[in-house]
PDB file of C-alpha atoms in Angstrom:
ATOM      1  CA  PRO A  33      -6.476  33.357  16.077  1.00  0.00           C
ATOM      2  CA  GLN A  34      -4.838  31.191  13.386  1.00  0.00           C
ATOM      3  CA  THR A  35      -1.262  32.489  13.423  1.00  0.00           C
ATOM      4  CA  SER A  36       1.122  30.579  11.222  1.00  0.00           C
ATOM      5  CA  TYR A  37       4.834  30.913  10.612  1.00  0.00           C
ATOM      6  CA  ILE A  38       6.654  30.120   7.418  1.00  0.00           C
ATOM      7  CA  PHE A  39      10.256  30.147   6.257  1.00  0.00           C
ATOM      8  CA  ARG A  40      10.701  32.556   3.382  1.00  0.00           C
ATOM      9  CA  HIS A  41      13.639  30.613   2.060  1.00  0.00           C
ATOM     10  CA  ALA A  42      13.881  26.825   1.810  1.00  0.00           C
ATOM     11  CA  LEU A  43      17.557  26.912   2.772  1.00  0.00           C
ATOM     12  CA  THR A  44      16.712  28.615   6.080  1.00  0.00           C
ATOM     13  CA  ARG A  45      14.142  25.932   6.804  1.00  0.00           C
ATOM     14  CA  GLU A  46      16.642  23.208   5.925  1.00  0.00           C
ATOM     15  CA  VAL A  47      19.363  24.642   8.175  1.00  0.00           C
ATOM     16  CA  VAL A  48      16.988  24.928  11.130  1.00  0.00           C
ATOM     17  CA  TYR A  49      15.563  21.442  10.545  1.00  0.00           C
ATOM     18  CA  ASP A  50      19.003  19.865  10.179  1.00  0.00           C
ATOM     19  CA  SER A  51      20.170  21.461  13.421  1.00  0.00           C
ATOM     20  CA  ILE A  52      17.550  19.540  15.432  1.00  0.00           C
ATOM     21  CA  LEU A  53      18.712  16.223  16.890  1.00  0.00           C
ATOM     22  CA  SER A  54      17.242  13.104  15.243  1.00  0.00           C
ATOM     23  CA  LYS A  55      15.459  11.950  18.391  1.00  0.00           C
ATOM     24  CA  LYS A  56      13.890  15.388  18.849  1.00  0.00           C
ATOM     25  CA  LYS A  57      12.804  15.427  15.177  1.00  0.00           C
ATOM     26  CA  ARG A  58      11.042  12.086  15.611  1.00  0.00           C
ATOM     27  CA  GLU A  59       9.278  13.369  18.747  1.00  0.00           C
ATOM     28  CA  LEU A  60       8.199  16.572  17.003  1.00  0.00           C
ATOM     29  CA  HIS A  61       6.869  14.713  13.967  1.00  0.00           C
ATOM     30  CA  GLU A  62       4.920  12.340  16.242  1.00  0.00           C
ATOM     31  CA  LYS A  63       3.399  15.305  18.133  1.00  0.00           C
ATOM     32  CA  VAL A  64       2.477  17.118  14.912  1.00  0.00           C
ATOM     33  CA  GLY A  65       0.851  13.961  13.532  1.00  0.00           C
ATOM     34  CA  ARG A  66      -1.207  13.471  16.695  1.00  0.00           C
ATOM     35  CA  ILE A  67      -2.245  17.139  16.748  1.00  0.00           C
ATOM     36  CA  ILE A  68      -3.408  16.917  13.108  1.00  0.00           C
ATOM     37  CA  GLU A  69      -5.428  13.821  14.043  1.00  0.00           C
ATOM     38  CA  GLU A  70      -7.008  15.684  16.932  1.00  0.00           C
ATOM     39  CA  LEU A  71      -7.686  18.976  15.144  1.00  0.00           C
ATOM     40  CA  TYR A  72      -9.027  17.474  11.924  1.00  0.00           C
ATOM     41  CA  GLN A  73     -10.617  14.260  13.183  1.00  0.00           C
ATOM     42  CA  ASP A  74     -13.845  14.973  11.298  1.00  0.00           C
ATOM     43  CA  PHE A  75     -12.132  15.280   7.913  1.00  0.00           C
ATOM     44  CA  LEU A  76      -8.838  13.413   8.116  1.00  0.00           C
ATOM     45  CA  ALA A  77      -9.012  12.365   4.452  1.00  0.00           C
ATOM     46  CA  GLU A  78      -7.879  15.843   3.467  1.00  0.00           C
ATOM     47  CA  HIS A  79      -4.733  15.415   5.571  1.00  0.00           C
ATOM     48  CA  TYR A  80      -3.572  11.872   4.745  1.00  0.00           C
ATOM     49  CA  GLY A  81      -0.430  13.158   3.027  1.00  0.00           C
ATOM     50  CA  ALA A  82       0.689  15.237   6.013  1.00  0.00           C
ATOM     51  CA  LEU A  83      -0.184  12.455   8.447  1.00  0.00           C
ATOM     52  CA  VAL A  84       1.797   9.911   6.437  1.00  0.00           C
ATOM     53  CA  GLU A  85       4.862  12.140   6.315  1.00  0.00           C
ATOM     54  CA  HIS A  86       4.799  13.028  10.016  1.00  0.00           C
ATOM     55  CA  PHE A  87       4.265   9.459  11.205  1.00  0.00           C
ATOM     56  CA  PHE A  88       6.844   8.142   8.721  1.00  0.00           C
ATOM     57  CA  MET A  89       9.402  10.714   9.897  1.00  0.00           C
ATOM     58  CA  SER A  90       8.595   9.869  13.543  1.00  0.00           C
ATOM     59  CA  GLU A  91       9.234   6.202  12.663  1.00  0.00           C
ATOM     60  CA  ASN A  92       5.707   5.308  13.744  1.00  0.00           C
ATOM     61  CA  TYR A  93       5.493   2.953  10.785  1.00  0.00           C
ATOM     62  CA  ALA A  94       2.277   1.290  11.924  1.00  0.00           C
ATOM     63  CA  LYS A  95       0.363   4.590  11.814  1.00  0.00           C
ATOM     64  CA  ALA A  96       2.060   5.668   8.590  1.00  0.00           C
ATOM     65  CA  ALA A  97       1.097   2.338   6.980  1.00  0.00           C
ATOM     66  CA  GLU A  98      -2.533   2.736   8.038  1.00  0.00           C
ATOM     67  CA  TYR A  99      -2.761   6.260   6.609  1.00  0.00           C
ATOM     68  CA  LEU A 100      -1.027   5.075   3.439  1.00  0.00           C
ATOM     69  CA  ARG A 101      -3.672   2.353   3.085  1.00  0.00           C
ATOM     70  CA  MET A 102      -6.405   4.989   3.353  1.00  0.00           C
ATOM     71  CA  ALA A 103      -4.584   7.391   1.009  1.00  0.00           C
ATOM     72  CA  ALA A 104      -4.221   4.619  -1.595  1.00  0.00           C
ATOM     73  CA  ARG A 105      -7.948   3.844  -1.381  1.00  0.00           C
ATOM     74  CA  LYS A 106      -8.754   7.534  -1.774  1.00  0.00           C
ATOM     75  CA  ALA A 107      -6.481   7.760  -4.832  1.00  0.00           C
ATOM     76  CA  GLU A 108      -8.007   4.567  -6.255  1.00  0.00           C
ATOM     77  CA  LYS A 109     -11.526   5.989  -5.917  1.00  0.00           C
ATOM     78  CA  ALA A 110     -10.342   9.115  -7.728  1.00  0.00           C
ATOM     79  CA  ALA A 111      -8.860   6.856 -10.472  1.00  0.00           C
ATOM     80  CA  SER A 112      -5.414   8.263  -9.710  1.00  0.00           C
ATOM     81  CA  PHE A 113      -3.520   4.987 -10.054  1.00  0.00           C
ATOM     82  CA  PRO A 114      -0.017   6.517 -10.089  1.00  0.00           C
ATOM     83  CA  ASP A 115      -0.753   7.983  -6.635  1.00  0.00           C
ATOM     84  CA  ALA A 116      -2.384   4.761  -5.439  1.00  0.00           C
ATOM     85  CA  ILE A 117       0.680   2.803  -6.579  1.00  0.00           C
ATOM     86  CA  ALA A 118       3.073   5.217  -4.836  1.00  0.00           C
ATOM     87  CA  HIS A 119       1.086   4.989  -1.586  1.00  0.00           C
ATOM     88  CA  ALA A 120       0.917   1.194  -1.799  1.00  0.00           C
ATOM     89  CA  LYS A 121       4.691   0.919  -2.319  1.00  0.00           C
ATOM     90  CA  LYS A 122       5.416   3.193   0.640  1.00  0.00           C
ATOM     91  CA  ARG A 123       2.931   1.225   2.760  1.00  0.00           C
ATOM     92  CA  ILE A 124       4.888  -1.955   2.049  1.00  0.00           C
ATOM     93  CA  THR A 125       8.096  -0.179   3.068  1.00  0.00           C
ATOM     94  CA  CYS A 126       6.492   0.802   6.383  1.00  0.00           C
ATOM     95  CA  LEU A 127       5.065  -2.644   7.075  1.00  0.00           C
ATOM     96  CA  GLU A 128       8.363  -4.343   6.345  1.00  0.00           C
ATOM     97  CA  LYS A 129      10.029  -2.197   9.040  1.00  0.00           C
ATOM     98  CA  LEU A 130       7.688  -3.568  11.720  1.00  0.00           C
ATOM     99  CA  PRO A 131       8.227  -6.787  13.731  1.00  0.00           C
ATOM    100  CA  MET A 132       6.920  -9.758  11.730  1.00  0.00           C
ATOM    101  CA  THR A 133       3.942 -10.849  13.797  1.00  0.00           C
ATOM    102  CA  ASP A 134       1.142 -12.867  12.198  1.00  0.00           C
ATOM    103  CA  GLU A 135      -0.929  -9.678  11.996  1.00  0.00           C
ATOM    104  CA  GLU A 136       1.855  -7.808  10.201  1.00  0.00           C
ATOM    105  CA  LYS A 137       2.317 -10.715   7.794  1.00  0.00           C
ATOM    106  CA  ARG A 138      -1.394 -10.535   6.927  1.00  0.00           C
ATOM    107  CA  LYS A 139      -1.052  -6.796   6.341  1.00  0.00           C
ATOM    108  CA  ILE A 140       1.937  -7.383   4.046  1.00  0.00           C
ATOM    109  CA  ILE A 141      -0.072  -9.974   2.092  1.00  0.00           C
ATOM    110  CA  ASP A 142      -2.854  -7.416   1.780  1.00  0.00           C
ATOM    111  CA  ALA A 143      -0.533  -4.544   0.831  1.00  0.00           C
ATOM    112  CA  ARG A 144       1.425  -6.483  -1.793  1.00  0.00           C
ATOM    113  CA  THR A 145      -1.749  -7.918  -3.342  1.00  0.00           C
ATOM    114  CA  VAL A 146      -3.336  -4.472  -3.537  1.00  0.00           C
ATOM    115  CA  LEU A 147      -0.173  -3.095  -5.157  1.00  0.00           C
ATOM    116  CA  GLY A 148      -0.231  -5.994  -7.632  1.00  0.00           C
ATOM    117  CA  LEU A 149      -3.853  -5.249  -8.496  1.00  0.00           C
ATOM    118  CA  TYR A 150      -3.131  -1.538  -9.023  1.00  0.00           C
ATOM    119  CA  LEU A 151      -0.176  -2.368 -11.268  1.00  0.00           C
ATOM    120  CA  ALA A 152      -2.139  -4.976 -13.243  1.00  0.00           C
ATOM    121  CA  GLN A 153      -4.929  -2.450 -13.846  1.00  0.00           C
ATOM    122  CA  GLN A 154      -2.319  -0.224 -15.458  1.00  0.00           C
ATOM    123  CA  ASN A 155      -1.072  -3.175 -17.575  1.00  0.00           C
ATOM    124  CA  TYR A 156       2.234  -3.338 -15.669  1.00  0.00           C
ATOM    125  CA  PHE A 157       2.009  -7.118 -15.549  1.00  0.00           C
ATOM    126  CA  TYR A 158       5.688  -7.760 -14.843  1.00  0.00           C
ATOM    127  CA  GLU A 159       5.730  -5.270 -11.950  1.00  0.00           C
ATOM    128  CA  ALA A 160       2.465  -6.753 -10.633  1.00  0.00           C
ATOM    129  CA  LYS A 161       4.026 -10.220 -10.560  1.00  0.00           C
ATOM    130  CA  GLU A 162       7.102  -8.820  -8.790  1.00  0.00           C
ATOM    131  CA  ALA A 163       4.828  -7.250  -6.154  1.00  0.00           C
ATOM    132  CA  VAL A 164       3.116 -10.554  -5.285  1.00  0.00           C
ATOM    133  CA  ASN A 165       5.977 -13.033  -5.781  1.00  0.00           C
ATOM    134  CA  PRO A 166       7.353 -12.630  -2.222  1.00  0.00           C
ATOM    135  CA  ILE A 167       3.972 -13.425  -0.636  1.00  0.00           C
ATOM    136  CA  VAL A 168       2.610 -16.408  -2.572  1.00  0.00           C
ATOM    137  CA  ASP A 169       3.871 -18.991  -0.063  1.00  0.00           C
ATOM    138  CA  LEU A 170       2.998 -16.726   2.862  1.00  0.00           C
ATOM    139  CA  ALA A 171      -0.582 -16.324   1.594  1.00  0.00           C
ATOM    140  CA  ILE A 172      -0.902 -20.111   1.194  1.00  0.00           C
ATOM    141  CA  LYS A 173       0.518 -20.684   4.685  1.00  0.00           C
ATOM    142  CA  HIS A 174      -1.848 -18.140   6.260  1.00  0.00           C
ATOM    143  CA  GLY A 175      -4.858 -19.379   4.306  1.00  0.00           C
ATOM    144  CA  SER A 176      -5.553 -15.932   2.819  1.00  0.00           C
ATOM    145  CA  LYS A 177      -7.882 -17.360   0.199  1.00  0.00           C
ATOM    146  CA  LYS A 178      -9.455 -14.097  -0.927  1.00  0.00           C
ATOM    147  CA  ARG A 179      -6.007 -12.633  -1.561  1.00  0.00           C
ATOM    148  CA  LEU A 180      -4.816 -15.913  -3.102  1.00  0.00           C
ATOM    149  CA  CYS A 181      -7.465 -15.785  -5.821  1.00  0.00           C
ATOM    150  CA  GLN A 182      -6.321 -12.230  -6.612  1.00  0.00           C
ATOM    151  CA  ILE A 183      -2.658 -13.291  -6.562  1.00  0.00           C
ATOM    152  CA  TYR A 184      -3.358 -16.147  -8.986  1.00  0.00           C
ATOM    153  CA  THR A 185      -5.218 -13.723 -11.242  1.00  0.00           C
ATOM    154  CA  ILE A 186      -2.185 -11.425 -11.260  1.00  0.00           C
ATOM    155  CA  LEU A 187       0.127 -14.366 -11.992  1.00  0.00           C
ATOM    156  CA  GLY A 188      -2.194 -15.606 -14.746  1.00  0.00           C
ATOM    157  CA  THR A 189      -2.188 -12.235 -16.496  1.00  0.00           C
ATOM    158  CA  TYR A 190       1.611 -12.136 -16.208  1.00  0.00           C
ATOM    159  CA  HIS A 191       1.976 -15.571 -17.792  1.00  0.00           C
ATOM    160  CA  TYR A 192      -0.369 -14.603 -20.599  1.00  0.00           C
ATOM    161  CA  PHE A 193       0.903 -11.135 -21.478  1.00  0.00           C
ATOM    162  CA  VAL A 194       4.586 -11.326 -20.553  1.00  0.00           C
ATOM    163  CA  ASP A 195       5.640 -14.984 -20.773  1.00  0.00           C
ATOM    164  CA  GLU A 196       3.081 -15.754 -23.470  1.00  0.00           C
ATOM    165  CA  ASP A 197       2.642 -19.106 -21.730  1.00  0.00           C
ATOM    166  CA  LEU A 198      -1.048 -19.767 -22.357  1.00  0.00           C
ATOM    167  CA  PRO A 199      -1.265 -23.159 -20.536  1.00  0.00           C
ATOM    168  CA  LYS A 200       0.347 -21.668 -17.391  1.00  0.00           C
ATOM    169  CA  ALA A 201      -1.917 -18.597 -17.611  1.00  0.00           C
ATOM    170  CA  ILE A 202      -5.020 -20.790 -17.876  1.00  0.00           C
ATOM    171  CA  GLN A 203      -3.845 -22.938 -14.959  1.00  0.00           C
ATOM    172  CA  GLU A 204      -3.324 -19.862 -12.713  1.00  0.00           C
ATOM    173  CA  LEU A 205      -6.617 -18.239 -13.734  1.00  0.00           C
ATOM    174  CA  GLU A 206      -8.586 -21.460 -13.226  1.00  0.00           C
ATOM    175  CA  GLU A 207      -7.054 -21.766  -9.750  1.00  0.00           C
ATOM    176  CA  ALA A 208      -8.063 -18.144  -9.077  1.00  0.00           C
ATOM    177  CA  LEU A 209     -11.630 -18.949 -10.148  1.00  0.00           C
ATOM    178  CA  ARG A 210     -11.739 -22.140  -8.074  1.00  0.00           C
ATOM    179  CA  ILE A 211     -10.692 -20.275  -4.919  1.00  0.00           C
ATOM    180  CA  ALA A 212     -12.989 -17.316  -5.674  1.00  0.00           C
ATOM    181  CA  ASN A 213     -15.967 -19.669  -6.014  1.00  0.00           C
ATOM    182  CA  GLU A 214     -14.953 -21.520  -2.839  1.00  0.00           C
ATOM    183  CA  VAL A 215     -14.870 -18.313  -0.738  1.00  0.00           C
ATOM    184  CA  LYS A 216     -17.725 -16.692  -2.693  1.00  0.00           C
ATOM    185  CA  ASP A 217     -15.591 -13.710  -3.725  1.00  0.00           C
ATOM    186  CA  ILE A 218     -17.573 -11.981  -6.473  1.00  0.00           C
ATOM    187  CA  VAL A 219     -14.781  -9.550  -7.396  1.00  0.00           C
ATOM    188  CA  GLY A 220     -12.195 -12.336  -7.602  1.00  0.00           C
ATOM    189  CA  SER A 221     -14.586 -14.408  -9.663  1.00  0.00           C
ATOM    190  CA  ALA A 222     -15.271 -11.500 -12.030  1.00  0.00           C
ATOM    191  CA  LEU A 223     -11.559 -10.721 -12.478  1.00  0.00           C
ATOM    192  CA  GLY A 224     -10.629 -14.364 -13.026  1.00  0.00           C
ATOM    193  CA  SER A 225     -13.481 -14.890 -15.484  1.00  0.00           C
ATOM    194  CA  PHE A 226     -12.652 -11.728 -17.398  1.00  0.00           C
ATOM    195  CA  TRP A 227      -8.973 -12.617 -17.869  1.00  0.00           C
ATOM    196  CA  LEU A 228      -9.742 -16.251 -18.600  1.00  0.00           C
ATOM    197  CA  GLY A 229     -12.154 -15.017 -21.271  1.00  0.00           C
ATOM    198  CA  VAL A 230      -9.413 -12.851 -22.756  1.00  0.00           C
TER     199      VAL A 230
END
């Protein structure tokens, strides 16, 4: 009842795959992704990787980005930060391929901030700053205060650990705390307080 077919040699698989027209490949990947969603709807978490790849290859970047968000959260909960970082980076790639609507801009703010937080937790302060730099003005413009307090925390840790600019670090962290208190963000407040204490 569960017949499956495999290629015994990777080269055979590659030749067959490469012989399919690009448009047809995209259609097939989309169909496979939708079938996986349908067949495994009760336990999709086990199939995030396959879903991401099929929707990415079908150029359905919106779906790929959503599954990458969920895969990153799953990796984060398992304390697998290298995987969470990889998923977050690929999510940004997907989101940046979509038309820049206000909704997509909010998702990019979210994705880049999450990546910055993952990187900062691994003490990659320079990389964390690079992740959030492109969205600081966008986050201010969109009034994404919860993300702004996290962004300022990331920038504060960068200024402290990398630039060794203590006044700038304190300024950024105090701004993070001010915003966190304003929006009653307990996590932002805890992060800002912790780093300010350091």
